[in-house]
Each structure stands twice: as C-alpha cells, then as structure tokens.
PDB file of N, CA and C in Angstrom:
ATOM      1  N   GLN W   1     -22.604 -23.731   4.784  1.00 86.00           N
ATOM      2  CA  GLN W   1     -21.295 -23.110   4.782  1.00 86.00           C
ATOM      3  C   GLN W   1     -21.110 -22.329   3.483  1.00 86.00           C
ATOM      4  N   VAL W   2     -20.794 -21.060   3.615  1.00 93.00           N
ATOM      5  CA  VAL W   2     -20.609 -20.205   2.447  1.00 93.00           C
ATOM      6  C   VAL W   2     -19.241 -20.479   1.824  1.00 93.00           C
ATOM      7  N   GLN W   3     -19.219 -20.562   0.511  1.00 96.00           N
ATOM      8  CA  GLN W   3     -17.955 -20.708  -0.206  1.00 96.00           C
ATOM      9  C   GLN W   3     -17.762 -19.525  -1.138  1.00 96.00           C
ATOM     10  N   LEU W   4     -16.532 -19.023  -1.169  1.00 97.00           N
ATOM     11  CA  LEU W   4     -16.131 -17.957  -2.074  1.00 97.00           C
ATOM     12  C   LEU W   4     -14.962 -18.486  -2.895  1.00 97.00           C
ATOM     13  N   VAL W   5     -15.107 -18.497  -4.202  1.00 96.00           N
ATOM     14  CA  VAL W   5     -14.083 -19.067  -5.075  1.00 96.00           C
ATOM     15  C   VAL W   5     -13.564 -17.980  -6.013  1.00 96.00           C
ATOM     16  N   GLU W   6     -12.283 -17.639  -5.842  1.00 96.00           N
ATOM     17  CA  GLU W   6     -11.656 -16.615  -6.669  1.00 96.00           C
ATOM     18  C   GLU W   6     -11.019 -17.223  -7.911  1.00 96.00           C
ATOM     19  N   SER W   7     -10.897 -16.409  -8.928  1.00 96.00           N
ATOM     20  CA  SER W   7     -10.180 -16.789 -10.138  1.00 96.00           C
ATOM     21  C   SER W   7      -9.707 -15.520 -10.836  1.00 96.00           C
ATOM     22  N   GLY W   8      -8.824 -15.698 -11.821  1.00 97.00           N
ATOM     23  CA  GLY W   8      -8.406 -14.570 -12.638  1.00 97.00           C
ATOM     24  C   GLY W   8      -7.022 -14.047 -12.357  1.00 97.00           C
ATOM     25  N   GLY W   9      -6.347 -14.566 -11.343  1.00 96.00           N
ATOM     26  CA  GLY W   9      -4.994 -14.113 -11.073  1.00 96.00           C
ATOM     27  C   GLY W   9      -4.026 -14.605 -12.131  1.00 96.00           C
ATOM     28  N   GLY W  10      -2.797 -14.104 -12.033  1.00 97.00           N
ATOM     29  CA  GLY W  10      -1.778 -14.529 -12.977  1.00 97.00           C
ATOM     30  C   GLY W  10      -0.618 -13.575 -13.015  1.00 97.00           C
ATOM     31  N   LEU W  11       0.200 -13.727 -14.049  1.00 98.00           N
ATOM     32  CA  LEU W  11       1.371 -12.893 -14.257  1.00 98.00           C
ATOM     33  C   LEU W  11       1.051 -11.836 -15.309  1.00 98.00           C
ATOM     34  N   VAL W  12       1.357 -10.595 -14.997  1.00 98.00           N
ATOM     35  CA  VAL W  12       1.090  -9.498 -15.928  1.00 98.00           C
ATOM     36  C   VAL W  12       2.251  -8.519 -15.873  1.00 98.00           C
ATOM     37  N   GLN W  13       2.519  -7.850 -16.976  1.00 98.00           N
ATOM     38  CA  GLN W  13       3.589  -6.861 -17.016  1.00 98.00           C
ATOM     39  C   GLN W  13       3.132  -5.550 -16.392  1.00 98.00           C
ATOM     40  N   PRO W  14       4.061  -4.766 -15.888  1.00 98.00           N
ATOM     41  CA  PRO W  14       3.702  -3.439 -15.369  1.00 98.00           C
ATOM     42  C   PRO W  14       2.933  -2.637 -16.407  1.00 98.00           C
ATOM     43  N   GLY W  15       1.888  -1.970 -15.944  1.00 98.00           N
ATOM     44  CA  GLY W  15       1.021  -1.220 -16.838  1.00 98.00           C
ATOM     45  C   GLY W  15      -0.127  -2.028 -17.392  1.00 98.00           C
ATOM     46  N   GLY W  16      -0.110  -3.323 -17.170  1.00 98.00           N
ATOM     47  CA  GLY W  16      -1.156  -4.190 -17.676  1.00 98.00           C
ATOM     48  C   GLY W  16      -2.396  -4.228 -16.794  1.00 98.00           C
ATOM     49  N   SER W  17      -3.342  -5.078 -17.190  1.00 98.00           N
ATOM     50  CA  SER W  17      -4.614  -5.195 -16.488  1.00 98.00           C
ATOM     51  C   SER W  17      -4.957  -6.654 -16.217  1.00 98.00           C
ATOM     52  N   LEU W  18      -5.729  -6.859 -15.174  1.00 98.00           N
ATOM     53  CA  LEU W  18      -6.291  -8.166 -14.851  1.00 98.00           C
ATOM     54  C   LEU W  18      -7.676  -7.940 -14.264  1.00 98.00           C
ATOM     55  N   ARG W  19      -8.539  -8.946 -14.416  1.00 98.00           N
ATOM     56  CA  ARG W  19      -9.830  -8.915 -13.744  1.00 98.00           C
ATOM     57  C   ARG W  19      -9.972 -10.160 -12.899  1.00 98.00           C
ATOM     58  N   LEU W  20     -10.171  -9.930 -11.610  1.00 98.00           N
ATOM     59  CA  LEU W  20     -10.401 -11.027 -10.680  1.00 98.00           C
ATOM     60  C   LEU W  20     -11.894 -11.255 -10.518  1.00 98.00           C
ATOM     61  N   SER W  21     -12.257 -12.506 -10.293  1.00 98.00           N
ATOM     62  CA  SER W  21     -13.649 -12.882 -10.052  1.00 98.00           C
ATOM     63  C   SER W  21     -13.745 -13.655  -8.753  1.00 98.00           C
ATOM     64  N   CYS W  22     -14.879 -13.514  -8.093  1.00 98.00           N
ATOM     65  CA  CYS W  22     -15.164 -14.253  -6.859  1.00 98.00           C
ATOM     66  C   CYS W  22     -16.616 -14.686  -6.927  1.00 98.00           C
ATOM     67  N   THR W  23     -16.831 -15.978  -7.050  1.00 98.00           N
ATOM     68  CA  THR W  23     -18.188 -16.511  -7.139  1.00 98.00           C
ATOM     69  C   THR W  23     -18.594 -17.093  -5.796  1.00 98.00           C
ATOM     70  N   ALA W  24     -19.747 -16.651  -5.309  1.00 97.00           N
ATOM     71  CA  ALA W  24     -20.250 -17.087  -4.016  1.00 97.00           C
ATOM     72  C   ALA W  24     -21.231 -18.246  -4.175  1.00 97.00           C
ATOM     73  N   SER W  25     -21.390 -18.991  -3.079  1.00 97.00           N
ATOM     74  CA  SER W  25     -22.288 -20.149  -3.113  1.00 97.00           C
ATOM     75  C   SER W  25     -23.728 -19.781  -2.783  1.00 97.00           C
ATOM     76  N   ARG W  26     -23.966 -18.482  -2.525  1.00 95.00           N
ATOM     77  CA  ARG W  26     -25.340 -18.042  -2.302  1.00 95.00           C
ATOM     78  C   ARG W  26     -25.514 -16.612  -2.796  1.00 95.00           C
ATOM     79  N   ASP W  27     -26.712 -16.117  -2.786  1.00 94.00           N
ATOM     80  CA  ASP W  27     -27.059 -14.780  -3.242  1.00 94.00           C
ATOM     81  C   ASP W  27     -26.169 -13.736  -2.568  1.00 94.00           C
ATOM     82  N   ILE W  28     -25.440 -12.950  -3.373  1.00 95.00           N
ATOM     83  CA  ILE W  28     -24.491 -12.017  -2.760  1.00 95.00           C
ATOM     84  C   ILE W  28     -25.179 -10.816  -2.126  1.00 95.00           C
ATOM     85  N   LEU W  29     -26.443 -10.575  -2.433  1.00 93.00           N
ATOM     86  CA  LEU W  29     -27.173  -9.512  -1.751  1.00 93.00           C
ATOM     87  C   LEU W  29     -27.514  -9.897  -0.314  1.00 93.00           C
ATOM     88  N   SER W  30     -27.328 -11.166   0.051  1.00 93.00           N
ATOM     89  CA  SER W  30     -27.556 -11.596   1.421  1.00 93.00           C
ATOM     90  C   SER W  30     -26.417 -11.162   2.342  1.00 93.00           C
ATOM     91  N   PHE W  31     -25.309 -10.714   1.760  1.00 95.00           N
ATOM     92  CA  PHE W  31     -24.181 -10.241   2.562  1.00 95.00           C
ATOM     93  C   PHE W  31     -24.340  -8.746   2.849  1.00 95.00           C
ATOM     94  N   ASN W  32     -23.875  -8.316   4.021  1.00 95.00           N
ATOM     95  CA  ASN W  32     -23.888  -6.890   4.331  1.00 95.00           C
ATOM     96  C   ASN W  32     -22.942  -6.135   3.401  1.00 95.00           C
ATOM     97  N   ALA W  33     -21.823  -6.775   3.083  1.00 96.00           N
ATOM     98  CA  ALA W  33     -20.830  -6.174   2.205  1.00 96.00           C
ATOM     99  C   ALA W  33     -19.915  -7.263   1.674  1.00 96.00           C
ATOM    100  N   MET W  34     -19.246  -6.957   0.579  1.00 98.00           N
ATOM    101  CA  MET W  34     -18.198  -7.812   0.047  1.00 98.00           C
ATOM    102  C   MET W  34     -16.993  -6.941  -0.258  1.00 98.00           C
ATOM    103  N   ALA W  35     -15.837  -7.560  -0.263  1.00 98.00           N
ATOM    104  CA  ALA W  35     -14.621  -6.777  -0.430  1.00 98.00           C
ATOM    105  C   ALA W  35     -13.506  -7.625  -1.012  1.00 98.00           C
ATOM    106  N   TRP W  36     -12.470  -6.944  -1.427  1.00 98.00           N
ATOM    107  CA  TRP W  36     -11.214  -7.568  -1.823  1.00 98.00           C
ATOM    108  C   TRP W  36     -10.117  -7.091  -0.870  1.00 98.00           C
ATOM    109  N   TYR W  37      -9.300  -8.041  -0.444  1.00 98.00           N
ATOM    110  CA  TYR W  37      -8.109  -7.762   0.337  1.00 98.00           C
ATOM    111  C   TYR W  37      -6.918  -8.338  -0.419  1.00 98.00           C
ATOM    112  N   ARG W  38      -5.727  -7.932  -0.025  1.00 98.00           N
ATOM    113  CA  ARG W  38      -4.526  -8.526  -0.600  1.00 98.00           C
ATOM    114  C   ARG W  38      -3.440  -8.618   0.461  1.00 98.00           C
ATOM    115  N   GLN W  39      -2.537  -9.549   0.233  1.00 98.00           N
ATOM    116  CA  GLN W  39      -1.416  -9.726   1.156  1.00 98.00           C
ATOM    117  C   GLN W  39      -0.172 -10.033   0.355  1.00 98.00           C
ATOM    118  N   GLY W  40       0.751  -9.082   0.371  1.00 96.00           N
ATOM    119  CA  GLY W  40       2.039  -9.292  -0.268  1.00 96.00           C
ATOM    120  C   GLY W  40       2.973 -10.063   0.638  1.00 96.00           C
ATOM    121  N   LEU W  41       4.023 -10.606   0.070  1.00 92.00           N
ATOM    122  CA  LEU W  41       4.983 -11.414   0.833  1.00 92.00           C
ATOM    123  C   LEU W  41       5.591 -10.584   1.958  1.00 92.00           C
ATOM    124  N   GLY W  42       5.450 -11.060   3.187  1.00 92.00           N
ATOM    125  CA  GLY W  42       5.997 -10.361   4.334  1.00 92.00           C
ATOM    126  C   GLY W  42       5.172  -9.200   4.837  1.00 92.00           C
ATOM    127  N   ASN W  43       4.024  -8.962   4.206  1.00 92.00           N
ATOM    128  CA  ASN W  43       3.168  -7.838   4.602  1.00 92.00           C
ATOM    129  C   ASN W  43       1.897  -8.319   5.295  1.00 92.00           C
ATOM    130  N   GLU W  44       1.252  -7.393   5.987  1.00 96.00           N
ATOM    131  CA  GLU W  44      -0.039  -7.704   6.570  1.00 96.00           C
ATOM    132  C   GLU W  44      -1.121  -7.660   5.487  1.00 96.00           C
ATOM    133  N   ARG W  45      -2.234  -8.318   5.754  1.00 96.00           N
ATOM    134  CA  ARG W  45      -3.349  -8.289   4.805  1.00 96.00           C
ATOM    135  C   ARG W  45      -3.899  -6.867   4.744  1.00 96.00           C
ATOM    136  N   GLU W  46      -4.119  -6.391   3.531  1.00 96.00           N
ATOM    137  CA  GLU W  46      -4.512  -4.995   3.285  1.00 96.00           C
ATOM    138  C   GLU W  46      -5.857  -4.952   2.579  1.00 96.00           C
ATOM    139  N   TRP W  47      -6.725  -4.069   3.054  1.00 97.00           N
ATOM    140  CA  TRP W  47      -8.015  -3.876   2.401  1.00 97.00           C
ATOM    141  C   TRP W  47      -7.808  -3.128   1.084  1.00 97.00           C
ATOM    142  N   VAL W  48      -8.465  -3.581   0.020  1.00 98.00           N
ATOM    143  CA  VAL W  48      -8.290  -2.992  -1.303  1.00 98.00           C
ATOM    144  C   VAL W  48      -9.541  -2.233  -1.751  1.00 98.00           C
ATOM    145  N   ALA W  49     -10.678  -2.917  -1.711  1.00 98.00           N
ATOM    146  CA  ALA W  49     -11.912  -2.300  -2.197  1.00 98.00           C
ATOM    147  C   ALA W  49     -13.087  -3.006  -1.547  1.00 98.00           C
ATOM    148  N   ARG W  50     -14.220  -2.280  -1.456  1.00 98.00           N
ATOM    149  CA  ARG W  50     -15.393  -2.796  -0.754  1.00 98.00           C
ATOM    150  C   ARG W  50     -16.655  -2.321  -1.455  1.00 98.00           C
ATOM    151  N   VAL W  51     -17.672  -3.162  -1.448  1.00 98.00           N
ATOM    152  CA  VAL W  51     -18.980  -2.743  -1.969  1.00 98.00           C
ATOM    153  C   VAL W  51     -20.038  -3.161  -0.960  1.00 98.00           C
ATOM    154  N   SER W  52     -20.911  -2.231  -0.595  1.00 96.00           N
ATOM    155  CA  SER W  52     -21.984  -2.522   0.343  1.00 96.00           C
ATOM    156  C   SER W  52     -23.106  -3.263  -0.363  1.00 96.00           C
ATOM    157  N   SER W  53     -24.042  -3.792   0.400  1.00 93.00           N
ATOM    158  CA  SER W  53     -25.172  -4.488  -0.211  1.00 93.00           C
ATOM    159  C   SER W  53     -25.969  -3.546  -1.103  1.00 93.00           C
ATOM    160  N   GLY W  54     -25.953  -2.258  -0.767  1.00 94.00           N
ATOM    161  CA  GLY W  54     -26.662  -1.266  -1.559  1.00 94.00           C
ATOM    162  C   GLY W  54     -25.915  -0.815  -2.796  1.00 94.00           C
ATOM    163  N   GLY W  55     -24.657  -1.262  -2.927  1.00 95.00           N
ATOM    164  CA  GLY W  55     -23.899  -0.949  -4.127  1.00 95.00           C
ATOM    165  C   GLY W  55     -22.905   0.188  -3.992  1.00 95.00           C
ATOM    166  N   THR W  56     -22.784   0.766  -2.804  1.00 97.00           N
ATOM    167  CA  THR W  56     -21.802   1.825  -2.614  1.00 97.00           C
ATOM    168  C   THR W  56     -20.400   1.229  -2.576  1.00 97.00           C
ATOM    169  N   THR W  57     -19.482   1.875  -3.283  1.00 98.00           N
ATOM    170  CA  THR W  57     -18.121   1.339  -3.379  1.00 98.00           C
ATOM    171  C   THR W  57     -17.120   2.223  -2.646  1.00 98.00           C
ATOM    172  N   TYR W  58     -16.084   1.592  -2.159  1.00 98.00           N
ATOM    173  CA  TYR W  58     -15.019   2.270  -1.422  1.00 98.00           C
ATOM    174  C   TYR W  58     -13.691   1.664  -1.880  1.00 98.00           C
ATOM    175  N   TYR W  59     -12.650   2.492  -1.896  1.00 98.00           N
ATOM    176  CA  TYR W  59     -11.340   2.031  -2.357  1.00 98.00           C
ATOM    177  C   TYR W  59     -10.233   2.497  -1.423  1.00 98.00           C
ATOM    178  N   GLY W  60      -9.210   1.639  -1.302  1.00 97.00           N
ATOM    179  CA  GLY W  60      -8.023   2.040  -0.588  1.00 97.00           C
ATOM    180  C   GLY W  60      -7.256   3.087  -1.385  1.00 97.00           C
ATOM    181  N   ASP W  61      -6.512   3.906  -0.696  1.00 97.00           N
ATOM    182  CA  ASP W  61      -5.804   5.005  -1.356  1.00 97.00           C
ATOM    183  C   ASP W  61      -4.821   4.499  -2.408  1.00 97.00           C
ATOM    184  N   SER W  62      -4.216   3.354  -2.164  1.00 95.00           N
ATOM    185  CA  SER W  62      -3.183   2.859  -3.077  1.00 95.00           C
ATOM    186  C   SER W  62      -3.746   2.370  -4.408  1.00 95.00           C
ATOM    187  N   VAL W  63      -5.052   2.149  -4.494  1.00 97.00           N
ATOM    188  CA  VAL W  63      -5.640   1.614  -5.724  1.00 97.00           C
ATOM    189  C   VAL W  63      -6.679   2.545  -6.334  1.00 97.00           C
ATOM    190  N   LYS W  64      -6.999   3.609  -5.643  1.00 97.00           N
ATOM    191  CA  LYS W  64      -8.045   4.521  -6.110  1.00 97.00           C
ATOM    192  C   LYS W  64      -7.696   5.065  -7.491  1.00 97.00           C
ATOM    193  N   GLY W  65      -8.643   4.994  -8.402  1.00 97.00           N
ATOM    194  CA  GLY W  65      -8.417   5.470  -9.765  1.00 97.00           C
ATOM    195  C   GLY W  65      -7.860   4.416 -10.703  1.00 97.00           C
ATOM    196  N   ARG W  66      -7.398   3.307 -10.166  1.00 98.00           N
ATOM    197  CA  ARG W  66      -6.843   2.229 -10.995  1.00 98.00           C
ATOM    198  C   ARG W  66      -7.687   0.955 -10.930  1.00 98.00           C
ATOM    199  N   PHE W  67      -8.272   0.671  -9.776  1.00 98.00           N
ATOM    200  CA  PHE W  67      -9.053  -0.547  -9.568  1.00 98.00           C
ATOM    201  C   PHE W  67     -10.538  -0.194  -9.504  1.00 98.00           C
ATOM    202  N   SER W  68     -11.362  -1.165  -9.911  1.00 98.00           N
ATOM    203  CA  SER W  68     -12.802  -0.973  -9.854  1.00 98.00           C
ATOM    204  C   SER W  68     -13.467  -2.255  -9.376  1.00 98.00           C
ATOM    205  N   ILE W  69     -14.319  -2.141  -8.359  1.00 98.00           N
ATOM    206  CA  ILE W  69     -15.047  -3.278  -7.822  1.00 98.00           C
ATOM    207  C   ILE W  69     -16.467  -3.249  -8.368  1.00 98.00           C
ATOM    208  N   SER W  70     -16.977  -4.418  -8.755  1.00 98.00           N
ATOM    209  CA  SER W  70     -18.330  -4.482  -9.293  1.00 98.00           C
ATOM    210  C   SER W  70     -18.922  -5.853  -9.000  1.00 98.00           C
ATOM    211  N   ARG W  71     -20.216  -5.991  -9.317  1.00 97.00           N
ATOM    212  CA  ARG W  71     -20.926  -7.247  -9.038  1.00 97.00           C
ATOM    213  C   ARG W  71     -21.801  -7.651 -10.211  1.00 97.00           C
ATOM    214  N   ASP W  72     -21.980  -8.952 -10.355  1.00 96.00           N
ATOM    215  CA  ASP W  72     -23.003  -9.517 -11.240  1.00 96.00           C
ATOM    216  C   ASP W  72     -23.927 -10.314 -10.337  1.00 96.00           C
ATOM    217  N   LEU W  73     -25.078  -9.726 -10.004  1.00 95.00           N
ATOM    218  CA  LEU W  73     -25.950 -10.354  -9.020  1.00 95.00           C
ATOM    219  C   LEU W  73     -26.492 -11.687  -9.519  1.00 95.00           C
ATOM    220  N   ALA W  74     -26.839 -11.768 -10.778  1.00 96.00           N
ATOM    221  CA  ALA W  74     -27.389 -13.007 -11.326  1.00 96.00           C
ATOM    222  C   ALA W  74     -26.389 -14.145 -11.260  1.00 96.00           C
ATOM    223  N   GLU W  75     -25.110 -13.810 -11.457  1.00 96.00           N
ATOM    224  CA  GLU W  75     -24.054 -14.824 -11.431  1.00 96.00           C
ATOM    225  C   GLU W  75     -23.444 -14.990 -10.042  1.00 96.00           C
ATOM    226  N   LYS W  76     -23.940 -14.224  -9.059  1.00 97.00           N
ATOM    227  CA  LYS W  76     -23.421 -14.286  -7.683  1.00 97.00           C
ATOM    228  C   LYS W  76     -21.911 -14.087  -7.666  1.00 97.00           C
ATOM    229  N   THR W  77     -21.459 -13.120  -8.446  1.00 98.00           N
ATOM    230  CA  THR W  77     -20.030 -12.939  -8.635  1.00 98.00           C
ATOM    231  C   THR W  77     -19.606 -11.500  -8.354  1.00 98.00           C
ATOM    232  N   LEU W  78     -18.490 -11.377  -7.664  1.00 98.00           N
ATOM    233  CA  LEU W  78     -17.845 -10.110  -7.379  1.00 98.00           C
ATOM    234  C   LEU W  78     -16.615 -10.013  -8.269  1.00 98.00           C
ATOM    235  N   PHE W  79     -16.363  -8.808  -8.802  1.00 98.00           N
ATOM    236  CA  PHE W  79     -15.220  -8.606  -9.676  1.00 98.00           C
ATOM    237  C   PHE W  79     -14.281  -7.537  -9.108  1.00 98.00           C
ATOM    238  N   LEU W  80     -13.033  -7.632  -9.518  1.00 98.00           N
ATOM    239  CA  LEU W  80     -12.085  -6.550  -9.268  1.00 98.00           C
ATOM    240  C   LEU W  80     -11.318  -6.322 -10.566  1.00 98.00           C
ATOM    241  N   GLN W  81     -11.613  -5.219 -11.227  1.00 98.00           N
ATOM    242  CA  GLN W  81     -10.888  -4.838 -12.431  1.00 98.00           C
ATOM    243  C   GLN W  81      -9.673  -4.038 -12.010  1.00 98.00           C
ATOM    244  N   MET W  82      -8.502  -4.495 -12.388  1.00 98.00           N
ATOM    245  CA  MET W  82      -7.258  -3.859 -11.984  1.00 98.00           C
ATOM    246  C   MET W  82      -6.530  -3.352 -13.227  1.00 98.00           C
ATOM    247  N   ASN W  83      -6.322  -2.059 -13.295  1.00 98.00           N
ATOM    248  CA  ASN W  83      -5.647  -1.434 -14.422  1.00 98.00           C
ATOM    249  C   ASN W  83      -4.360  -0.755 -13.979  1.00 98.00           C
ATOM    250  N   ASN W  84      -3.485  -0.517 -14.944  1.00 98.00           N
ATOM    251  CA  ASN W  84      -2.218   0.179 -14.682  1.00 98.00           C
ATOM    252  C   ASN W  84      -1.486  -0.456 -13.495  1.00 98.00           C
ATOM    253  N   LEU W  85      -1.337  -1.757 -13.562  1.00 98.00           N
ATOM    254  CA  LEU W  85      -0.734  -2.495 -12.451  1.00 98.00           C
ATOM    255  C   LEU W  85       0.751  -2.185 -12.324  1.00 98.00           C
ATOM    256  N   THR W  86       1.223  -2.191 -11.090  1.00 98.00           N
ATOM    257  CA  THR W  86       2.634  -1.971 -10.779  1.00 98.00           C
ATOM    258  C   THR W  86       3.157  -3.148  -9.974  1.00 98.00           C
ATOM    259  N   PRO W  87       4.478  -3.307  -9.886  1.00 97.00           N
ATOM    260  CA  PRO W  87       5.026  -4.415  -9.078  1.00 97.00           C
ATOM    261  C   PRO W  87       4.546  -4.386  -7.624  1.00 97.00           C
ATOM    262  N   GLU W  88       4.212  -3.195  -7.121  1.00 96.00           N
ATOM    263  CA  GLU W  88       3.723  -3.081  -5.745  1.00 96.00           C
ATOM    264  C   GLU W  88       2.343  -3.704  -5.562  1.00 96.00           C
ATOM    265  N   ASP W  89       1.662  -4.006  -6.645  1.00 98.00           N
ATOM    266  CA  ASP W  89       0.355  -4.675  -6.573  1.00 98.00           C
ATOM    267  C   ASP W  89       0.489  -6.184  -6.471  1.00 98.00           C
ATOM    268  N   THR W  90       1.708  -6.698  -6.563  1.00 98.00           N
ATOM    269  CA  THR W  90       1.930  -8.134  -6.444  1.00 98.00           C
ATOM    270  C   THR W  90       1.513  -8.618  -5.064  1.00 98.00           C
ATOM    271  N   ALA W  91       0.636  -9.607  -5.033  1.00 98.00           N
ATOM    272  CA  ALA W  91       0.090 -10.102  -3.762  1.00 98.00           C
ATOM    273  C   ALA W  91      -0.849 -11.268  -4.042  1.00 98.00           C
ATOM    274  N   VAL W  92      -1.239 -11.943  -2.976  1.00 98.00           N
ATOM    275  CA  VAL W  92      -2.369 -12.857  -3.046  1.00 98.00           C
ATOM    276  C   VAL W  92      -3.613 -12.031  -2.738  1.00 98.00           C
ATOM    277  N   TYR W  93      -4.597 -12.109  -3.618  1.00 98.00           N
ATOM    278  CA  TYR W  93      -5.834 -11.347  -3.478  1.00 98.00           C
ATOM    279  C   TYR W  93      -6.930 -12.269  -2.954  1.00 98.00           C
ATOM    280  N   TYR W  94      -7.621 -11.783  -1.924  1.00 98.00           N
ATOM    281  CA  TYR W  94      -8.654 -12.559  -1.261  1.00 98.00           C
ATOM    282  C   TYR W  94     -10.013 -11.879  -1.396  1.00 98.00           C
ATOM    283  N   CYS W  95     -11.013 -12.677  -1.644  1.00 98.00           N
ATOM    284  CA  CYS W  95     -12.397 -12.231  -1.619  1.00 98.00           C
ATOM    285  C   CYS W  95     -12.923 -12.365  -0.194  1.00 98.00           C
ATOM    286  N   PHE W  96     -13.737 -11.419   0.225  1.00 98.00           N
ATOM    287  CA  PHE W  96     -14.265 -11.368   1.583  1.00 98.00           C
ATOM    288  C   PHE W  96     -15.742 -11.031   1.529  1.00 98.00           C
ATOM    289  N   ALA W  97     -16.511 -11.645   2.442  1.00 97.00           N
ATOM    290  CA  ALA W  97     -17.937 -11.328   2.573  1.00 97.00           C
ATOM    291  C   ALA W  97     -18.305 -11.384   4.041  1.00 97.00           C
ATOM    292  N   GLU W  98     -19.299 -10.554   4.416  1.00 95.00           N
ATOM    293  CA  GLU W  98     -19.740 -10.554   5.807  1.00 95.00           C
ATOM    294  C   GLU W  98     -21.261 -10.522   5.855  1.00 95.00           C
ATOM    295  N   ASP W  99     -21.829 -11.200   6.903  1.00 90.00           N
ATOM    296  CA  ASP W  99     -23.287 -11.228   6.999  1.00 90.00           C
ATOM    297  C   ASP W  99     -23.891 -11.224   8.402  1.00 90.00           C
ATOM    298  N   PRO W 100     -23.294 -10.884   9.545  1.00 87.00           N
ATOM    299  CA  PRO W 100     -21.942 -10.355   9.734  1.00 87.00           C
ATOM    300  C   PRO W 100     -20.840 -11.372   9.963  1.00 87.00           C
ATOM    301  N   THR W 101     -21.119 -12.660   9.917  1.00 93.00           N
ATOM    302  CA  THR W 101     -20.014 -13.618   9.951  1.00 93.00           C
ATOM    303  C   THR W 101     -19.062 -13.328   8.787  1.00 93.00           C
ATOM    304  N   ASN W 102     -17.785 -13.449   9.045  1.00 95.00           N
ATOM    305  CA  ASN W 102     -16.787 -13.194   7.999  1.00 95.00           C
ATOM    306  C   ASN W 102     -16.458 -14.460   7.221  1.00 95.00           C
ATOM    307  N   TYR W 103     -16.419 -14.342   5.910  1.00 97.00           N
ATOM    308  CA  TYR W 103     -16.062 -15.444   5.028  1.00 97.00           C
ATOM    309  C   TYR W 103     -14.918 -14.999   4.129  1.00 97.00           C
ATOM    310  N   TRP W 104     -14.001 -15.930   3.877  1.00 97.00           N
ATOM    311  CA  TRP W 104     -12.845 -15.652   3.021  1.00 97.00           C
ATOM    312  C   TRP W 104     -12.733 -16.694   1.920  1.00 97.00           C
ATOM    313  N   GLY W 105     -12.292 -16.241   0.756  1.00 97.00           N
ATOM    314  CA  GLY W 105     -11.922 -17.162  -0.292  1.00 97.00           C
ATOM    315  C   GLY W 105     -10.520 -17.695  -0.058  1.00 97.00           C
ATOM    316  N   GLN W 106     -10.075 -18.566  -0.961  1.00 96.00           N
ATOM    317  CA  GLN W 106      -8.780 -19.210  -0.787  1.00 96.00           C
ATOM    318  C   GLN W 106      -7.640 -18.356  -1.310  1.00 96.00           C
ATOM    319  N   GLY W 107      -7.948 -17.324  -2.066  1.00 97.00           N
ATOM    320  CA  GLY W 107      -6.928 -16.423  -2.577  1.00 97.00           C
ATOM    321  C   GLY W 107      -6.485 -16.775  -3.982  1.00 97.00           C
ATOM    322  N   THR W 108      -6.078 -15.744  -4.717  1.00 97.00           N
ATOM    323  CA  THR W 108      -5.537 -15.933  -6.060  1.00 97.00           C
ATOM    324  C   THR W 108      -4.312 -15.038  -6.209  1.00 97.00           C
ATOM    325  N   GLN W 109      -3.245 -15.586  -6.753  1.00 98.00           N
ATOM    326  CA  GLN W 109      -1.972 -14.873  -6.846  1.00 98.00           C
ATOM    327  C   GLN W 109      -1.964 -13.932  -8.043  1.00 98.00           C
ATOM    328  N   VAL W 110      -1.560 -12.704  -7.775  1.00 98.00           N
ATOM    329  CA  VAL W 110      -1.331 -11.723  -8.836  1.00 98.00           C
ATOM    330  C   VAL W 110       0.131 -11.310  -8.769  1.00 98.00           C
ATOM    331  N   THR W 111       0.834 -11.473  -9.869  1.00 98.00           N
ATOM    332  CA  THR W 111       2.240 -11.101  -9.938  1.00 98.00           C
ATOM    333  C   THR W 111       2.436 -10.101 -11.070  1.00 98.00           C
ATOM    334  N   VAL W 112       2.987  -8.947 -10.724  1.00 98.00           N
ATOM    335  CA  VAL W 112       3.236  -7.902 -11.711  1.00 98.00           C
ATOM    336  C   VAL W 112       4.745  -7.790 -11.881  1.00 98.00           C
ATOM    337  N   SER W 113       5.223  -8.192 -13.033  1.00 97.00           N
ATOM    338  CA  SER W 113       6.661  -8.234 -13.266  1.00 97.00           C
ATOM    339  C   SER W 113       6.947  -8.227 -14.754  1.00 97.00           C
ATOM    340  N   SER W 114       8.085  -7.626 -15.108  1.00 95.00           N
ATOM    341  CA  SER W 114       8.505  -7.640 -16.505  1.00 95.00           C
ATOM    342  C   SER W 114       9.474  -8.797 -16.752  1.00 95.00           C
TER     343      SER W 114
END
C-alpha cells in the first residue's frame, strides 16, 4: 500500500511563502505522475500543479508564476513552493500520485490571513 505524507502547511500572511512536502513510501519515479490538489471550504477539489515521471511540469492558471512543483528523487519527496500567497490560496492541499492507481495523501492545511 502506497503512502503519501504531506507536511509544511500552516498560517502565513498575504504575500508570504510556504513550501509543502510530500514523502512517498516508494520510488516516486515508479508513478506515471504526481500532483498537488487543493480544496477550499465549500469548494470542489482543484488541480494545482503536476509533474510527469519525465519531469515535465504543468500548472493551473490560478497559480502559474507563483507556485513551483519539484522533486527530490533520492528523498522520494515532492515539493510545492508557494510564493506571493493570497487569501484565495487558503485550502487543504493534497498530494496525489498515479501508477495508474490513484493515491492521495491526508492533506495539509494552508491558511493565508493577516
């Protein structure tokens, strides 16, 4: 059973930055792709960013230019660097992996507020 464990969420002021981490229980190159999703209160789960096994990255329009997805293969860890955060970025952020079975982490709360 694959496990994805997120960390790095918290409270940050508007304009601030956070880096989320997602550590997998197996080699992350074994996945077809990994991604970050988020779900704000009362909203549907939204795709944020994705990286293919080959390293190609994709971003949702709402985060393009502010967020960056990356990997540390040796540490089996996926990252999401979030800059210039706004209150609209407040959500629970989930790590996702597919092989093609879908796996989800438990989520980490990000709150952007002054």
